[in-house]
């Protein structure tokens, strides 16, 4: 008879091989069912509104749904046609979420009230990926610092292309940031807005998504004295491949960090296009 902690570790490690293997363990015993069920719910990827509503029904069918979701769910990815109102309900239910990817459109967003703001501000997120149009109107006066949800972040990905065209949206005031991902375009991005990001005291990884040729972007950065080993250029083709079906929300950042760490060891290096999701 193995000690419970060792038994739990064995089942947990085996469950990482595949979801199918993890599900097969649910029938072993009540104790193992409890362990594996929490493991299965740790990272939730919901591709559309239908799956999202089924997820809510599944959680609400439990005796203590809010306690279960708060304790079990740590990473959430909401995609496709999921409504803003449904997303807000999921975020409110999964109040222990640390990593959140909001890859949805503001289809049912009421211009007077935004149901996302309150549940988002109650989270202690460390990682967030989203379009700012879910939270703000497109205006030069946007400041991320005005929302509590951004204060605890260490990892932030903004999907909007227009960030750094006319404003930094207050990114330099988010003092906890260590990893940042934005779009960059040689004809729209203002070089002076990149400077405060490179001067940020804690930024360790700065990923720029690009839709132009890498040589053009490299020349743009070099001519404006913005070369930096912390910068990783990610082509839109690679970005799309990485985002579709990505279940490990943190893999993107882990890959980019490895690239920067290799350069640090090599005492610098170019910022050639690479695939942060590659091993």
mmCIF file of C-alpha atoms in Angstrom:
data_model
loop_
_atom_site.group_PDB
_atom_site.id
_atom_site.type_symbol
_atom_site.label_atom_id
_atom_site.label_comp_id
_atom_site.label_asym_id
_atom_site.label_seq_id
_atom_site.Cartn_x
_atom_site.Cartn_y
_atom_site.Cartn_z
ATOM 1 C CA UNK A 1 0.000 0.000 0.000
ATOM 2 C CA UNK A 2 1.560 3.279 -1.143
ATOM 3 C CA UNK A 3 1.323 6.487 0.878
ATOM 4 C CA UNK A 4 -1.527 8.694 -0.361
ATOM 5 C CA UNK A 5 0.781 11.553 -1.370
ATOM 6 C CA UNK A 6 2.914 9.236 -3.508
ATOM 7 C CA UNK A 7 -0.175 7.620 -5.015
ATOM 8 C CA UNK A 8 -1.562 11.040 -5.857
ATOM 9 C CA UNK A 9 1.721 12.057 -7.487
ATOM 10 C CA UNK A 10 1.761 8.922 -9.636
ATOM 11 C CA UNK A 11 -1.789 9.449 -10.902
ATOM 12 C CA UNK A 12 -1.152 13.151 -11.503
ATOM 13 C CA UNK A 13 1.976 12.489 -13.571
ATOM 14 C CA UNK A 14 0.238 9.768 -15.575
ATOM 15 C CA UNK A 15 -2.685 12.100 -16.253
ATOM 16 C CA UNK A 16 -0.428 14.617 -17.996
ATOM 17 C CA UNK A 17 0.055 12.137 -20.873
ATOM 18 C CA UNK A 18 -3.442 12.721 -22.273
ATOM 19 C CA UNK A 19 -6.967 13.720 -21.311
ATOM 20 C CA UNK A 20 -8.172 10.235 -22.276
ATOM 21 C CA UNK A 21 -5.818 8.598 -19.782
ATOM 22 C CA UNK A 22 -6.840 11.076 -17.074
ATOM 23 C CA UNK A 23 -10.541 10.346 -17.675
ATOM 24 C CA UNK A 24 -9.935 6.606 -17.366
ATOM 25 C CA UNK A 25 -8.636 7.158 -13.826
ATOM 26 C CA UNK A 26 -11.949 8.678 -12.730
ATOM 27 C CA UNK A 27 -13.366 5.180 -12.238
ATOM 28 C CA UNK A 28 -10.532 3.839 -10.069
ATOM 29 C CA UNK A 29 -11.860 5.070 -6.723
ATOM 30 C CA UNK A 30 -13.567 8.045 -5.089
ATOM 31 C CA UNK A 31 -10.264 9.397 -3.842
ATOM 32 C CA UNK A 32 -8.605 9.172 -7.276
ATOM 33 C CA UNK A 33 -11.745 10.624 -8.872
ATOM 34 C CA UNK A 34 -11.408 13.675 -6.620
ATOM 35 C CA UNK A 35 -7.719 14.144 -7.515
ATOM 36 C CA UNK A 36 -8.122 13.696 -11.260
ATOM 37 C CA UNK A 37 -11.292 15.745 -11.568
ATOM 38 C CA UNK A 38 -9.506 18.788 -10.188
ATOM 39 C CA UNK A 39 -6.604 18.114 -12.545
ATOM 40 C CA UNK A 40 -8.973 17.972 -15.542
ATOM 41 C CA UNK A 41 -10.567 21.278 -14.604
ATOM 42 C CA UNK A 42 -7.274 23.061 -13.917
ATOM 43 C CA UNK A 43 -7.029 24.417 -17.487
ATOM 44 C CA UNK A 44 -10.300 25.152 -19.283
ATOM 45 C CA UNK A 45 -10.378 25.913 -23.039
ATOM 46 C CA UNK A 46 -13.878 26.772 -24.297
ATOM 47 C CA UNK A 47 -14.044 27.221 -28.111
ATOM 48 C CA UNK A 48 -17.616 28.495 -28.541
ATOM 49 C CA UNK A 49 -20.840 29.561 -26.816
ATOM 50 C CA UNK A 50 -22.361 26.075 -26.897
ATOM 51 C CA UNK A 51 -19.419 24.464 -25.098
ATOM 52 C CA UNK A 52 -19.260 27.399 -22.660
ATOM 53 C CA UNK A 53 -22.900 26.990 -21.599
ATOM 54 C CA UNK A 54 -22.389 23.227 -21.219
ATOM 55 C CA UNK A 55 -19.378 23.929 -19.006
ATOM 56 C CA UNK A 56 -21.509 26.189 -16.801
ATOM 57 C CA UNK A 57 -24.230 23.547 -16.557
ATOM 58 C CA UNK A 58 -21.665 20.929 -15.580
ATOM 59 C CA UNK A 59 -20.216 23.045 -12.782
ATOM 60 C CA UNK A 60 -23.610 24.233 -11.500
ATOM 61 C CA UNK A 61 -24.776 20.616 -11.209
ATOM 62 C CA UNK A 62 -22.344 20.096 -8.305
ATOM 63 C CA UNK A 63 -23.274 20.535 -4.624
ATOM 64 C CA UNK A 64 -20.927 23.518 -4.147
ATOM 65 C CA UNK A 65 -20.253 24.877 -7.644
ATOM 66 C CA UNK A 66 -18.555 28.149 -6.679
ATOM 67 C CA UNK A 67 -16.180 26.480 -4.232
ATOM 68 C CA UNK A 68 -15.292 23.764 -6.736
ATOM 69 C CA UNK A 69 -14.635 26.194 -9.603
ATOM 70 C CA UNK A 70 -12.636 28.567 -7.394
ATOM 71 C CA UNK A 71 -10.383 25.782 -6.142
ATOM 72 C CA UNK A 72 -10.051 23.718 -9.341
ATOM 73 C CA UNK A 73 -9.875 26.164 -12.266
ATOM 74 C CA UNK A 74 -6.622 28.115 -12.597
ATOM 75 C CA UNK A 75 -6.353 28.801 -16.352
ATOM 76 C CA UNK A 76 -9.240 29.808 -18.646
ATOM 77 C CA UNK A 77 -9.275 30.394 -22.402
ATOM 78 C CA UNK A 78 -12.521 31.740 -23.914
ATOM 79 C CA UNK A 79 -12.692 31.787 -27.708
ATOM 80 C CA UNK A 80 -14.908 32.149 -30.761
ATOM 81 C CA UNK A 81 -18.507 33.285 -30.469
ATOM 82 C CA UNK A 82 -18.782 33.118 -26.670
ATOM 83 C CA UNK A 83 -20.940 36.032 -25.524
ATOM 84 C CA UNK A 84 -19.555 38.708 -23.220
ATOM 85 C CA UNK A 85 -22.321 37.946 -20.708
ATOM 86 C CA UNK A 86 -21.444 34.228 -20.700
ATOM 87 C CA UNK A 87 -17.755 35.074 -20.335
ATOM 88 C CA UNK A 88 -18.514 37.324 -17.374
ATOM 89 C CA UNK A 89 -20.457 34.510 -15.695
ATOM 90 C CA UNK A 90 -17.597 32.047 -16.206
ATOM 91 C CA UNK A 91 -15.000 34.502 -14.879
ATOM 92 C CA UNK A 92 -17.182 35.213 -11.849
ATOM 93 C CA UNK A 93 -17.653 31.492 -11.189
ATOM 94 C CA UNK A 94 -13.949 30.642 -11.628
ATOM 95 C CA UNK A 95 -12.770 33.253 -9.150
ATOM 96 C CA UNK A 96 -9.456 31.495 -8.477
ATOM 97 C CA UNK A 97 -8.277 31.906 -12.076
ATOM 98 C CA UNK A 98 -4.652 33.042 -12.442
ATOM 99 C CA UNK A 99 -4.249 32.851 -16.238
ATOM 100 C CA UNK A 100 -6.938 34.207 -18.564
ATOM 101 C CA UNK A 101 -7.150 34.418 -22.360
ATOM 102 C CA UNK A 102 -10.172 36.374 -23.624
ATOM 103 C CA UNK A 103 -10.171 35.685 -27.362
ATOM 104 C CA UNK A 104 -13.757 36.768 -28.012
ATOM 105 C CA UNK A 105 -15.476 39.700 -29.691
ATOM 106 C CA UNK A 106 -17.665 42.347 -27.981
ATOM 107 C CA UNK A 107 -20.757 41.078 -29.817
ATOM 108 C CA UNK A 108 -23.328 41.559 -27.052
ATOM 109 C CA UNK A 109 -21.490 44.294 -25.131
ATOM 110 C CA UNK A 110 -23.804 46.960 -23.727
ATOM 111 C CA UNK A 111 -22.196 50.379 -24.173
ATOM 112 C CA UNK A 112 -23.667 51.576 -20.857
ATOM 113 C CA UNK A 113 -22.648 48.658 -18.663
ATOM 114 C CA UNK A 114 -19.847 46.149 -19.082
ATOM 115 C CA UNK A 115 -20.450 42.858 -17.204
ATOM 116 C CA UNK A 116 -16.769 41.904 -17.507
ATOM 117 C CA UNK A 117 -15.347 44.709 -15.384
ATOM 118 C CA UNK A 118 -16.538 43.655 -11.931
ATOM 119 C CA UNK A 119 -15.594 39.932 -12.090
ATOM 120 C CA UNK A 120 -12.260 40.784 -13.739
ATOM 121 C CA UNK A 121 -11.334 43.237 -11.001
ATOM 122 C CA UNK A 122 -12.008 40.547 -8.372
ATOM 123 C CA UNK A 123 -9.414 38.214 -9.903
ATOM 124 C CA UNK A 124 -5.776 38.134 -8.809
ATOM 125 C CA UNK A 125 -4.544 37.405 -12.338
ATOM 126 C CA UNK A 126 -0.897 36.961 -13.166
ATOM 127 C CA UNK A 127 -1.391 36.420 -16.931
ATOM 128 C CA UNK A 128 -3.916 38.025 -19.295
ATOM 129 C CA UNK A 129 -4.423 37.975 -23.083
ATOM 130 C CA UNK A 130 -7.219 40.083 -24.579
ATOM 131 C CA UNK A 131 -8.456 42.771 -26.933
ATOM 132 C CA UNK A 132 -8.816 46.118 -25.172
ATOM 133 C CA UNK A 133 -12.075 46.742 -27.050
ATOM 134 C CA UNK A 134 -13.667 44.335 -24.562
ATOM 135 C CA UNK A 135 -12.974 46.836 -21.766
ATOM 136 C CA UNK A 136 -12.526 50.278 -23.346
ATOM 137 C CA UNK A 137 -13.801 52.373 -26.219
ATOM 138 C CA UNK A 138 -11.106 53.131 -28.799
ATOM 139 C CA UNK A 139 -9.824 56.427 -27.452
ATOM 140 C CA UNK A 140 -6.347 57.942 -26.912
ATOM 141 C CA UNK A 141 -7.185 58.480 -23.235
ATOM 142 C CA UNK A 142 -7.090 54.746 -22.387
ATOM 143 C CA UNK A 143 -5.054 53.955 -19.288
ATOM 144 C CA UNK A 144 -4.803 50.343 -18.160
ATOM 145 C CA UNK A 145 -3.785 51.484 -14.705
ATOM 146 C CA UNK A 146 -7.375 52.620 -14.044
ATOM 147 C CA UNK A 147 -8.542 48.982 -13.828
ATOM 148 C CA UNK A 148 -7.525 46.860 -10.845
ATOM 149 C CA UNK A 149 -7.200 43.686 -12.925
ATOM 150 C CA UNK A 150 -4.016 44.996 -14.581
ATOM 151 C CA UNK A 151 -2.245 45.761 -11.288
ATOM 152 C CA UNK A 152 -1.380 42.156 -10.389
ATOM 153 C CA UNK A 153 -0.252 41.075 -13.872
ATOM 154 C CA UNK A 154 3.222 39.835 -14.674
ATOM 155 C CA UNK A 155 2.322 38.607 -18.206
ATOM 156 C CA UNK A 156 0.175 40.657 -20.616
ATOM 157 C CA UNK A 157 -0.687 40.133 -24.278
ATOM 158 C CA UNK A 158 -2.734 42.818 -26.069
ATOM 159 C CA UNK A 159 -4.277 41.707 -29.355
ATOM 160 C CA UNK A 160 -5.149 45.158 -30.737
ATOM 161 C CA UNK A 161 -2.860 46.332 -33.532
ATOM 162 C CA UNK A 162 -3.297 50.041 -32.743
ATOM 163 C CA UNK A 163 -1.482 49.996 -29.402
ATOM 164 C CA UNK A 164 1.750 52.040 -29.782
ATOM 165 C CA UNK A 165 0.324 54.017 -32.712
ATOM 166 C CA UNK A 166 -0.499 57.042 -30.562
ATOM 167 C CA UNK A 167 -0.193 55.894 -26.942
ATOM 168 C CA UNK A 168 1.359 53.323 -24.633
ATOM 169 C CA UNK A 169 -2.071 52.953 -22.953
ATOM 170 C CA UNK A 170 -0.238 53.329 -19.636
ATOM 171 C CA UNK A 171 1.794 50.125 -19.923
ATOM 172 C CA UNK A 172 4.852 51.766 -18.374
ATOM 173 C CA UNK A 173 2.856 52.325 -15.161
ATOM 174 C CA UNK A 174 2.147 48.609 -14.671
ATOM 175 C CA UNK A 175 5.187 48.017 -12.493
ATOM 176 C CA UNK A 176 4.615 44.279 -12.001
ATOM 177 C CA UNK A 177 4.926 43.410 -15.708
ATOM 178 C CA UNK A 178 7.793 41.108 -16.652
ATOM 179 C CA UNK A 179 6.443 39.727 -19.968
ATOM 180 C CA UNK A 180 4.631 41.824 -22.605
ATOM 181 C CA UNK A 181 3.322 41.021 -26.100
ATOM 182 C CA UNK A 182 2.134 43.683 -28.575
ATOM 183 C CA UNK A 183 1.795 44.232 -32.315
ATOM 184 C CA UNK A 184 4.386 46.359 -34.121
ATOM 185 C CA UNK A 185 4.245 47.936 -37.595
ATOM 186 C CA UNK A 186 7.019 49.977 -39.161
ATOM 187 C CA UNK A 187 4.640 52.558 -40.672
ATOM 188 C CA UNK A 188 2.256 52.928 -37.741
ATOM 189 C CA UNK A 189 4.177 52.244 -34.528
ATOM 190 C CA UNK A 190 5.833 55.324 -33.036
ATOM 191 C CA UNK A 191 9.424 54.495 -32.001
ATOM 192 C CA UNK A 192 9.241 56.919 -29.069
ATOM 193 C CA UNK A 193 6.474 54.821 -27.510
ATOM 194 C CA UNK A 194 8.686 51.727 -27.420
ATOM 195 C CA UNK A 195 11.369 53.519 -25.404
ATOM 196 C CA UNK A 196 9.475 53.591 -22.071
ATOM 197 C CA UNK A 197 8.738 49.857 -22.446
ATOM 198 C CA UNK A 198 12.434 49.051 -22.843
ATOM 199 C CA UNK A 199 13.127 51.328 -19.867
ATOM 200 C CA UNK A 200 10.566 49.501 -17.724
ATOM 201 C CA UNK A 201 12.456 48.245 -14.650
ATOM 202 C CA UNK A 202 10.965 44.730 -14.680
ATOM 203 C CA UNK A 203 10.367 43.804 -18.352
ATOM 204 C CA UNK A 204 12.323 40.614 -19.107
ATOM 205 C CA UNK A 205 10.568 39.518 -22.337
ATOM 206 C CA UNK A 206 9.044 41.802 -24.987
ATOM 207 C CA UNK A 207 7.304 39.949 -27.835
ATOM 208 C CA UNK A 208 6.323 41.867 -30.960
ATOM 209 C CA UNK A 209 3.866 40.223 -33.344
ATOM 210 C CA UNK A 210 4.700 41.264 -36.920
ATOM 211 C CA UNK A 211 2.822 41.134 -40.243
ATOM 212 C CA UNK A 212 5.734 42.514 -42.299
ATOM 213 C CA UNK A 213 9.034 41.019 -43.381
ATOM 214 C CA UNK A 214 11.500 40.433 -40.582
ATOM 215 C CA UNK A 215 14.234 42.446 -42.339
ATOM 216 C CA UNK A 216 12.001 45.513 -42.485
ATOM 217 C CA UNK A 217 11.147 45.258 -38.790
ATOM 218 C CA UNK A 218 14.764 44.668 -37.790
ATOM 219 C CA UNK A 219 15.844 47.710 -39.816
ATOM 220 C CA UNK A 220 13.102 49.786 -38.186
ATOM 221 C CA UNK A 221 14.221 48.837 -34.679
ATOM 222 C CA UNK A 222 17.925 49.239 -35.416
ATOM 223 C CA UNK A 223 17.558 52.622 -37.139
ATOM 224 C CA UNK A 224 15.667 53.916 -34.104
ATOM 225 C CA UNK A 225 18.235 52.499 -31.660
ATOM 226 C CA UNK A 226 15.714 50.030 -30.262
ATOM 227 C CA UNK A 227 17.711 46.802 -30.642
ATOM 228 C CA UNK A 228 17.402 44.762 -27.457
ATOM 229 C CA UNK A 229 18.027 41.074 -26.689
ATOM 230 C CA UNK A 230 14.718 40.945 -24.781
ATOM 231 C CA UNK A 231 12.751 41.515 -28.003
ATOM 232 C CA UNK A 232 11.304 38.420 -29.709
ATOM 233 C CA UNK A 233 9.670 38.890 -33.121
ATOM 234 C CA UNK A 234 6.746 36.573 -33.813
ATOM 235 C CA UNK A 235 5.300 36.382 -37.319
ATOM 236 C CA UNK A 236 1.525 36.322 -37.693
ATOM 237 C CA UNK A 237 1.734 32.869 -39.338
ATOM 238 C CA UNK A 238 3.490 31.414 -36.306
ATOM 239 C CA UNK A 239 1.173 33.324 -33.975
ATOM 240 C CA UNK A 240 -1.873 31.793 -35.619
ATOM 241 C CA UNK A 241 -0.426 28.291 -35.470
ATOM 242 C CA UNK A 242 0.373 28.731 -31.795
ATOM 243 C CA UNK A 243 -2.997 30.150 -30.832
ATOM 244 C CA UNK A 244 -5.264 27.639 -32.556
ATOM 245 C CA UNK A 245 -6.034 24.816 -30.164
ATOM 246 C CA UNK A 246 -3.429 25.915 -27.677
ATOM 247 C CA UNK A 247 -4.352 24.226 -24.415
ATOM 248 C CA UNK A 248 -1.314 25.214 -22.372
ATOM 249 C CA UNK A 249 -1.859 28.966 -22.110
ATOM 250 C CA UNK A 250 1.565 29.487 -20.580
ATOM 251 C CA UNK A 251 3.515 27.669 -23.340
ATOM 252 C CA UNK A 252 3.752 30.799 -25.486
ATOM 253 C CA UNK A 253 5.505 32.740 -22.710
ATOM 254 C CA UNK A 254 7.723 29.815 -21.718
ATOM 255 C CA UNK A 255 9.001 29.522 -25.285
ATOM 256 C CA UNK A 256 9.703 33.251 -25.622
ATOM 257 C CA UNK A 257 11.499 33.255 -22.275
ATOM 258 C CA UNK A 258 13.778 30.416 -23.392
ATOM 259 C CA UNK A 259 14.757 32.421 -26.482
ATOM 260 C CA UNK A 260 15.669 35.445 -24.382
ATOM 261 C CA UNK A 261 17.532 33.331 -21.829
ATOM 262 C CA UNK A 262 19.646 31.793 -24.607
ATOM 263 C CA UNK A 263 20.542 35.259 -25.848
ATOM 264 C CA UNK A 264 21.399 36.413 -22.356
ATOM 265 C CA UNK A 265 23.841 33.523 -22.031
ATOM 266 C CA UNK A 266 25.284 34.414 -25.438
ATOM 267 C CA UNK A 267 25.553 38.061 -24.313
ATOM 268 C CA UNK A 268 22.968 39.430 -26.675
ATOM 269 C CA UNK A 269 21.989 38.308 -30.157
ATOM 270 C CA UNK A 270 19.626 39.336 -32.901
ATOM 271 C CA UNK A 271 15.860 39.338 -32.643
ATOM 272 C CA UNK A 272 15.141 37.030 -35.586
ATOM 273 C CA UNK A 273 11.661 35.617 -36.028
ATOM 274 C CA UNK A 274 11.301 32.472 -33.935
ATOM 275 C CA UNK A 275 8.491 30.201 -32.813
ATOM 276 C CA UNK A 276 8.063 30.581 -29.023
ATOM 277 C CA UNK A 277 5.900 27.442 -28.937
ATOM 278 C CA UNK A 278 8.731 25.283 -30.270
ATOM 279 C CA UNK A 279 10.625 23.119 -27.739
#
